[in-house]
Every structure is written in structure tokens, then in C-alpha cells.
XYZ file of C-alpha atoms in Angstrom:
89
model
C -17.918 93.018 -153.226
C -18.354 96.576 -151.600
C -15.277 99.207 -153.017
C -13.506 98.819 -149.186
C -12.830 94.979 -149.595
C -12.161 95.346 -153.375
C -9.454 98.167 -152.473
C -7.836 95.330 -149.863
C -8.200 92.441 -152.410
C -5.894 94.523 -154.985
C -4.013 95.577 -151.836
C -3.362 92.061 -151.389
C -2.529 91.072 -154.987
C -0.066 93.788 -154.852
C 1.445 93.109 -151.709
C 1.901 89.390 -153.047
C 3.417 90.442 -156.117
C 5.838 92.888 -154.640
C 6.887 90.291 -152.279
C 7.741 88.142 -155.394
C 10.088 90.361 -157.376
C 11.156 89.925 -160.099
C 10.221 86.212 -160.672
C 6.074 87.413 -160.513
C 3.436 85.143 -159.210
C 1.023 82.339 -161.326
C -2.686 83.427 -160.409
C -2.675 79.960 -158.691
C -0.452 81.052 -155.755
C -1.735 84.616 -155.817
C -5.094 82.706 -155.355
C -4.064 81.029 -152.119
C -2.631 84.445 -150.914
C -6.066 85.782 -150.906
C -7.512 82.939 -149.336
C -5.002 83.317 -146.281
C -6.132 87.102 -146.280
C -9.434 85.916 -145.583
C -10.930 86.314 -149.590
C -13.035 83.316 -151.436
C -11.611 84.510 -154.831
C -13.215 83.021 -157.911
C -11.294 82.771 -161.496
C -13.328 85.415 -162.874
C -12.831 88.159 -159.998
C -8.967 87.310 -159.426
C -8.426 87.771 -163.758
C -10.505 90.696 -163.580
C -8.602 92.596 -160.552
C -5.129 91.588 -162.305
C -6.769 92.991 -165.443
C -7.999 96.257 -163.458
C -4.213 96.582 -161.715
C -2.421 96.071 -165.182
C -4.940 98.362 -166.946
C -4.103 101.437 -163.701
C -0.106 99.760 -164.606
C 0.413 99.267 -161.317
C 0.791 95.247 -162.638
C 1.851 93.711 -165.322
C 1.593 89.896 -167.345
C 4.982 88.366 -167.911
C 6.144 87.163 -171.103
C 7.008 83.906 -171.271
C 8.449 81.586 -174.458
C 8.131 78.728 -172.883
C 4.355 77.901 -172.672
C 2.648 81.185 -172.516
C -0.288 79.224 -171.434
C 0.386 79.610 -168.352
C 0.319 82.854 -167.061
C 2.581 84.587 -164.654
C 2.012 88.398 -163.395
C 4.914 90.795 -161.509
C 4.575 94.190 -159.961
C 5.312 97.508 -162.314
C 8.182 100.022 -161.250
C 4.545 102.014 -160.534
C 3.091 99.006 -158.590
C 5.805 99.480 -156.418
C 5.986 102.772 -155.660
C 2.380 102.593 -154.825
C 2.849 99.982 -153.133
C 5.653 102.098 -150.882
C 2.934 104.880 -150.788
C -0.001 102.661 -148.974
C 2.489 100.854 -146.851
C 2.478 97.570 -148.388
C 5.822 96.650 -149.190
């Protein structure tokens, strides 16, 4: 993936995630939000972006008691002033 479409495939994880608030996303529907905006996402890539956007703290994994298992991320107070910045949200 060239750096250009990398920037818009974090662009459009964190547009997705600020859309969902508080509640966060499972990688499953973030999955299909980057298929509608034209990305062929593998597991590997979309865990590794999330990874990349929780490691700048721009996003964030949710804990959960009830089966942890299954993952859920949400947008940072920083994702979303970014996010304000670029015009996503």
C-alpha cells in the first residue's frame, strides 16, 4: 500500500470510529466500512492500522468484561480532535 492510500485507510478507520461514539466499532463492521470506501482490507492490515492509530493514541481498544474476546475499538479525545483538524468528523 503506497503512504497516500494508507493515510486514507486510517482516515477512514477514524472517520468510522468517530461516527460511532462512544459505543466504538468491532473490526468486523470497521471492515465493511473500508470496503464501501473502496479498500480490500485483510485481518492482518486492518489489526495493524488499529494498532498503528492506538500506538499515535489517536484510537483506543475498549475494555470489555463480558467476553474480551471480542474486540471493540473507539476514538481517543485526541482521535477526535484530529479528526476535527483533517475534516473528518
Amino acid at each position: 500500500m503506497t503512504p497516500s492510500l494508507r493515510e486514507l485507510f486510517r482516515h477512514n478507520l477514524l472517520s468510522q470510529l468517530a461516527a460511532a461514539g462512544a459505543v466504538g466499532m468491532k473490526p468486523a463492521a470497521l471492515k465493511l466500512g473500508l470496503k464501501a470506501g473502496g479498500f480490500d482490507p485483510v485481518d492482518q492490515s486492518l489489526d495493524d492500522e488499529l494498532q498503528y492509530l492506538a500506538d499515535k493514541g489517536l484510537a483506543a481498544p475498549m475494555d470489555k468484561t463480558i467476553s474480551p474476546e471480542l474486540k471493540r475499538w473507539r476514538i481517543t479525545a485526541e482521535g477526535r480532535d484530529y479528526a476535527a483538524q483533517e475534516g473528518l468528523s
